[in-house]
mmCIF file of C-alpha atoms in Angstrom:
data_model
loop_
_atom_site.group_PDB
_atom_site.id
_atom_site.type_symbol
_atom_site.label_atom_id
_atom_site.label_comp_id
_atom_site.label_asym_id
_atom_site.label_seq_id
_atom_site.Cartn_x
_atom_site.Cartn_y
_atom_site.Cartn_z
ATOM 1 C CA MET Y 1426 -73.190 -47.153 62.553
ATOM 2 C CA ARG Y 1427 -74.568 -44.232 64.577
ATOM 3 C CA SER Y 1428 -71.670 -41.991 63.704
ATOM 4 C CA LYS Y 1429 -72.431 -42.366 59.988
ATOM 5 C CA ARG Y 1430 -75.964 -41.036 60.523
ATOM 6 C CA LEU Y 1431 -74.570 -38.046 62.419
ATOM 7 C CA PHE Y 1432 -71.641 -37.462 60.076
ATOM 8 C CA VAL Y 1433 -73.590 -36.118 57.106
ATOM 9 C CA PRO Y 1434 -75.832 -33.599 58.974
ATOM 10 C CA VAL Y 1435 -73.002 -32.455 61.234
ATOM 11 C CA GLY Y 1436 -70.635 -32.339 58.265
ATOM 12 C CA ILE Y 1437 -73.076 -30.136 56.347
ATOM 13 C CA LEU Y 1438 -73.470 -27.861 59.362
ATOM 14 C CA LEU Y 1439 -69.703 -27.570 59.810
ATOM 15 C CA LEU Y 1440 -69.139 -26.882 56.106
ATOM 16 C CA SER Y 1441 -71.782 -24.136 56.241
ATOM 17 C CA VAL Y 1442 -70.128 -22.606 59.294
ATOM 18 C CA LEU Y 1443 -66.708 -22.734 57.633
ATOM 19 C CA ALA Y 1444 -67.998 -21.241 54.380
ATOM 20 C CA ILE Y 1445 -69.668 -18.337 56.181
ATOM 21 C CA GLY Y 1446 -66.745 -17.858 58.573
ATOM 22 C CA CYS Y 1447 -64.287 -17.747 55.678
ATOM 23 C CA GLY Y 1448 -66.281 -15.109 53.831
ATOM 24 C CA GLY Y 1449 -68.182 -17.409 51.501
ATOM 25 C CA ALA Y 1450 -67.997 -17.177 47.720
ATOM 26 C CA ASP Y 1451 -68.107 -13.378 47.510
ATOM 27 C CA SER Y 1452 -65.336 -12.464 49.942
ATOM 28 C CA ASP Y 1453 -64.010 -9.912 47.437
ATOM 29 C CA SER Y 1454 -66.711 -7.431 48.434
ATOM 30 C CA GLY Y 1455 -64.096 -5.188 49.999
ATOM 31 C CA GLU Y 1456 -65.423 -5.466 53.559
ATOM 32 C CA ALA Y 1457 -62.942 -5.709 56.395
ATOM 33 C CA GLU Y 1458 -62.064 -9.258 57.294
ATOM 34 C CA ASP Y 1459 -62.383 -8.562 61.010
ATOM 35 C CA ALA Y 1460 -66.073 -7.703 60.733
ATOM 36 C CA ALA Y 1461 -68.224 -9.470 63.311
ATOM 37 C CA PRO Y 1462 -69.415 -12.859 62.094
ATOM 38 C CA PRO Y 1463 -73.149 -13.407 61.705
ATOM 39 C CA GLU Y 1464 -74.994 -13.956 64.997
ATOM 40 C CA THR Y 1465 -75.960 -17.511 64.060
ATOM 41 C CA ILE Y 1466 -72.317 -18.467 63.753
ATOM 42 C CA GLU Y 1467 -71.447 -17.096 67.187
ATOM 43 C CA ALA Y 1468 -74.293 -19.045 68.764
ATOM 44 C CA ALA Y 1469 -73.676 -22.300 66.903
ATOM 45 C CA THR Y 1470 -71.754 -24.125 69.573
ATOM 46 C CA LEU Y 1471 -71.160 -27.817 69.231
ATOM 47 C CA THR Y 1472 -69.839 -29.708 72.203
ATOM 48 C CA PRO Y 1473 -66.765 -31.635 71.076
ATOM 49 C CA ALA Y 1474 -66.348 -35.246 72.032
ATOM 50 C CA THR Y 1475 -64.312 -35.675 75.203
ATOM 51 C CA ASP Y 1476 -61.494 -37.240 73.217
ATOM 52 C CA ALA Y 1477 -60.413 -36.362 69.704
ATOM 53 C CA ALA Y 1478 -60.579 -40.066 68.802
ATOM 54 C CA ALA Y 1479 -64.271 -40.338 69.730
ATOM 55 C CA PRO Y 1480 -66.582 -40.250 66.725
ATOM 56 C CA GLY Y 1481 -68.915 -37.347 66.049
ATOM 57 C CA VAL Y 1482 -70.173 -34.440 68.064
ATOM 58 C CA LEU Y 1483 -73.360 -33.865 69.989
ATOM 59 C CA LEU Y 1484 -75.278 -30.602 70.029
ATOM 60 C CA ASN Y 1485 -75.371 -29.013 73.459
ATOM 61 C CA PRO Y 1486 -78.990 -28.013 74.218
ATOM 62 C CA ASN Y 1487 -77.754 -25.024 76.224
ATOM 63 C CA ASP Y 1488 -75.788 -23.543 73.315
ATOM 64 C CA ALA Y 1489 -77.177 -24.798 70.011
ATOM 65 C CA THR Y 1490 -78.935 -22.376 67.680
ATOM 66 C CA ALA Y 1491 -82.593 -22.779 66.817
ATOM 67 C CA GLU Y 1492 -81.545 -23.823 63.318
ATOM 68 C CA ALA Y 1493 -79.234 -26.539 64.631
ATOM 69 C CA LEU Y 1494 -81.859 -27.810 67.070
ATOM 70 C CA GLY Y 1495 -84.482 -27.822 64.315
ATOM 71 C CA ALA Y 1496 -82.238 -30.035 62.202
ATOM 72 C CA VAL Y 1497 -82.298 -32.815 64.828
ATOM 73 C CA ALA Y 1498 -84.537 -35.674 63.705
ATOM 74 C CA GLY Y 1499 -87.956 -35.522 65.344
ATOM 75 C CA MET Y 1500 -87.641 -31.928 66.554
ATOM 76 C CA THR Y 1501 -90.551 -29.576 66.021
ATOM 77 C CA ASP Y 1502 -90.723 -25.805 66.154
ATOM 78 C CA ALA Y 1503 -92.563 -26.136 69.480
ATOM 79 C CA ALA Y 1504 -89.776 -28.328 70.892
ATOM 80 C CA VAL Y 1505 -87.084 -25.894 69.740
ATOM 81 C CA ALA Y 1506 -88.983 -22.988 71.309
ATOM 82 C CA ALA Y 1507 -89.525 -24.925 74.549
ATOM 83 C CA LEU Y 1508 -85.815 -25.798 74.801
ATOM 84 C CA ALA Y 1509 -84.775 -22.204 74.171
ATOM 85 C CA ALA Y 1510 -87.228 -20.900 76.767
ATOM 86 C CA ALA Y 1511 -86.069 -23.348 79.453
ATOM 87 C CA ARG Y 1512 -82.322 -22.712 79.107
ATOM 88 C CA PRO Y 1513 -79.972 -23.151 80.839
ATOM 89 C CA PHE Y 1514 -80.333 -26.812 81.721
ATOM 90 C CA ALA Y 1515 -78.513 -28.295 84.698
ATOM 91 C CA ASN Y 1516 -78.742 -31.881 83.434
ATOM 92 C CA MET Y 1517 -80.344 -34.181 80.884
ATOM 93 C CA VAL Y 1518 -83.252 -35.031 83.177
ATOM 94 C CA ASP Y 1519 -84.337 -31.389 82.833
ATOM 95 C CA VAL Y 1520 -83.845 -31.491 79.043
ATOM 96 C CA HIS Y 1521 -85.842 -34.717 78.903
ATOM 97 C CA ALA Y 1522 -88.735 -33.199 80.846
ATOM 98 C CA VAL Y 1523 -89.030 -30.436 78.235
ATOM 99 C CA LEU Y 1524 -88.557 -32.623 75.157
ATOM 100 C CA SER Y 1525 -90.747 -35.528 76.208
ATOM 101 C CA GLY Y 1526 -93.484 -33.021 77.026
ATOM 102 C CA THR Y 1527 -93.342 -31.487 73.540
ATOM 103 C CA ILE Y 1528 -92.379 -34.288 71.137
ATOM 104 C CA GLY Y 1529 -93.074 -37.374 73.234
ATOM 105 C CA GLU Y 1530 -90.906 -39.909 75.010
ATOM 106 C CA GLU Y 1531 -89.852 -41.937 71.966
ATOM 107 C CA ALA Y 1532 -88.871 -38.930 69.836
ATOM 108 C CA ALA Y 1533 -87.023 -37.345 72.760
ATOM 109 C CA LEU Y 1534 -84.989 -40.495 73.341
ATOM 110 C CA ALA Y 1535 -84.173 -40.696 69.619
ATOM 111 C CA ALA Y 1536 -83.011 -37.058 69.645
ATOM 112 C CA TYR Y 1537 -80.319 -37.912 72.203
ATOM 113 C CA GLU Y 1538 -78.270 -39.503 69.456
ATOM 114 C CA SER Y 1539 -77.651 -35.934 68.231
ATOM 115 C CA LEU Y 1540 -78.483 -33.680 71.178
ATOM 116 C CA TRP Y 1541 -76.935 -34.069 74.628
ATOM 117 C CA LEU Y 1542 -75.720 -32.183 77.675
ATOM 118 C CA PRO Y 1543 -72.698 -34.195 78.856
ATOM 119 C CA LEU Y 1544 -73.325 -35.778 82.230
ATOM 120 C CA SER Y 1545 -70.883 -35.847 85.108
ATOM 121 C CA LEU Y 1546 -69.494 -39.358 85.512
ATOM 122 C CA ASN Y 1547 -69.130 -38.927 89.249
ATOM 123 C CA ASP Y 1548 -72.414 -37.166 90.020
ATOM 124 C CA ALA Y 1549 -75.048 -38.160 87.430
ATOM 125 C CA SER Y 1550 -78.145 -39.905 88.704
ATOM 126 C CA THR Y 1551 -79.194 -43.326 87.458
ATOM 127 C CA GLU Y 1552 -82.152 -41.626 85.772
ATOM 128 C CA GLU Y 1553 -79.803 -39.389 83.804
ATOM 129 C CA ILE Y 1554 -77.461 -42.238 82.826
ATOM 130 C CA LEU Y 1555 -80.430 -44.257 81.551
ATOM 131 C CA LEU Y 1556 -81.223 -41.456 79.074
ATOM 132 C CA ILE Y 1557 -78.019 -42.243 77.158
ATOM 133 C CA PRO Y 1558 -79.146 -44.068 74.009
ATOM 134 C CA ASP Y 1559 -78.923 -47.869 74.345
ATOM 135 C CA VAL Y 1560 -77.868 -47.799 78.007
ATOM 136 C CA GLY Y 1561 -79.897 -50.078 80.228
ATOM 137 C CA ASP Y 1562 -79.966 -50.872 83.918
ATOM 138 C CA ARG Y 1563 -76.898 -53.111 83.832
ATOM 139 C CA MET Y 1564 -74.680 -50.599 82.046
ATOM 140 C CA ALA Y 1565 -75.968 -47.770 84.268
ATOM 141 C CA HIS Y 1566 -74.920 -49.898 87.239
ATOM 142 C CA GLU Y 1567 -71.439 -50.320 85.727
ATOM 143 C CA PHE Y 1568 -71.123 -46.544 85.239
ATOM 144 C CA GLU Y 1569 -71.920 -46.057 88.924
ATOM 145 C CA GLU Y 1570 -69.947 -49.008 90.301
ATOM 146 C CA TYR Y 1571 -66.541 -47.566 89.396
ATOM 147 C CA ARG Y 1572 -67.073 -44.112 90.908
ATOM 148 C CA PRO Y 1573 -65.232 -41.967 91.552
ATOM 149 C CA TYR Y 1574 -63.588 -41.742 88.156
ATOM 150 C CA THR Y 1575 -60.238 -39.991 88.288
ATOM 151 C CA ASP Y 1576 -59.709 -39.724 84.529
ATOM 152 C CA MET Y 1577 -61.215 -40.801 81.221
ATOM 153 C CA ASP Y 1578 -58.702 -43.638 80.889
ATOM 154 C CA GLN Y 1579 -60.282 -45.219 83.963
ATOM 155 C CA PHE Y 1580 -63.729 -44.887 82.357
ATOM 156 C CA ARG Y 1581 -62.473 -46.488 79.131
ATOM 157 C CA ARG Y 1582 -60.781 -49.312 81.024
ATOM 158 C CA GLU Y 1583 -63.713 -50.137 83.321
ATOM 159 C CA ILE Y 1584 -66.530 -49.801 80.795
ATOM 160 C CA GLY Y 1585 -64.332 -51.561 78.221
ATOM 161 C CA LYS Y 1586 -64.704 -54.718 80.313
ATOM 162 C CA TYR Y 1587 -68.329 -54.893 79.158
ATOM 163 C CA VAL Y 1588 -68.380 -53.442 75.638
ATOM 164 C CA ASP Y 1589 -65.994 -53.102 72.698
ATOM 165 C CA GLU Y 1590 -63.810 -50.053 71.967
ATOM 166 C CA GLU Y 1591 -66.275 -48.596 69.473
ATOM 167 C CA GLU Y 1592 -69.065 -48.649 72.048
ATOM 168 C CA VAL Y 1593 -66.791 -47.166 74.724
ATOM 169 C CA ALA Y 1594 -65.981 -44.302 72.328
ATOM 170 C CA ARG Y 1595 -69.687 -43.788 71.638
ATOM 171 C CA LEU Y 1596 -70.528 -43.743 75.356
ATOM 172 C CA GLU Y 1597 -67.659 -41.373 76.069
ATOM 173 C CA ARG Y 1598 -69.344 -38.687 73.961
ATOM 174 C CA TYR Y 1599 -72.120 -38.511 76.570
ATOM 175 C CA VAL Y 1600 -69.990 -37.991 79.672
ATOM 176 C CA ARG Y 1601 -67.526 -35.586 81.261
ATOM 177 C CA LEU Y 1602 -65.335 -35.431 84.322
ATOM 178 C CA ASP Y 1603 -65.693 -32.433 86.627
#
């Protein structure tokens, strides 16, 4: 269900990027095709899911443009400015400190369905793991119990003991292996 809510806004963003990157509707203007792309396209960096089969993408708060950040539900101009000023972030606890201070705890937590700095499976704190949407104490414990993770297959196998494949794929979007 979550991926459907993300699909349309992310799809629109990607279509816009592709249209601009391909020269748009008036590409017959005679300009060289190797001209530098607009600055907003260079900066629009989406962090891909850790596996091509995982649904959706999450905006990386270290790389996303102001426009992309502003499109996240609940974000305000003040929150976008605060994120940009505090970059780079080392972890989601730091991101959360900025966002919860500008848009409030509830809105910040809701934003993490679209905006996330992937956490290290082997090093993330419990506090950071608990910021993943819909992860509670028990699931945070399961993330930590199987450390060290040697590969993403191990993560899928171990966490898959507690949730279905769709949920494992959703959770996988929030993590990385170093």
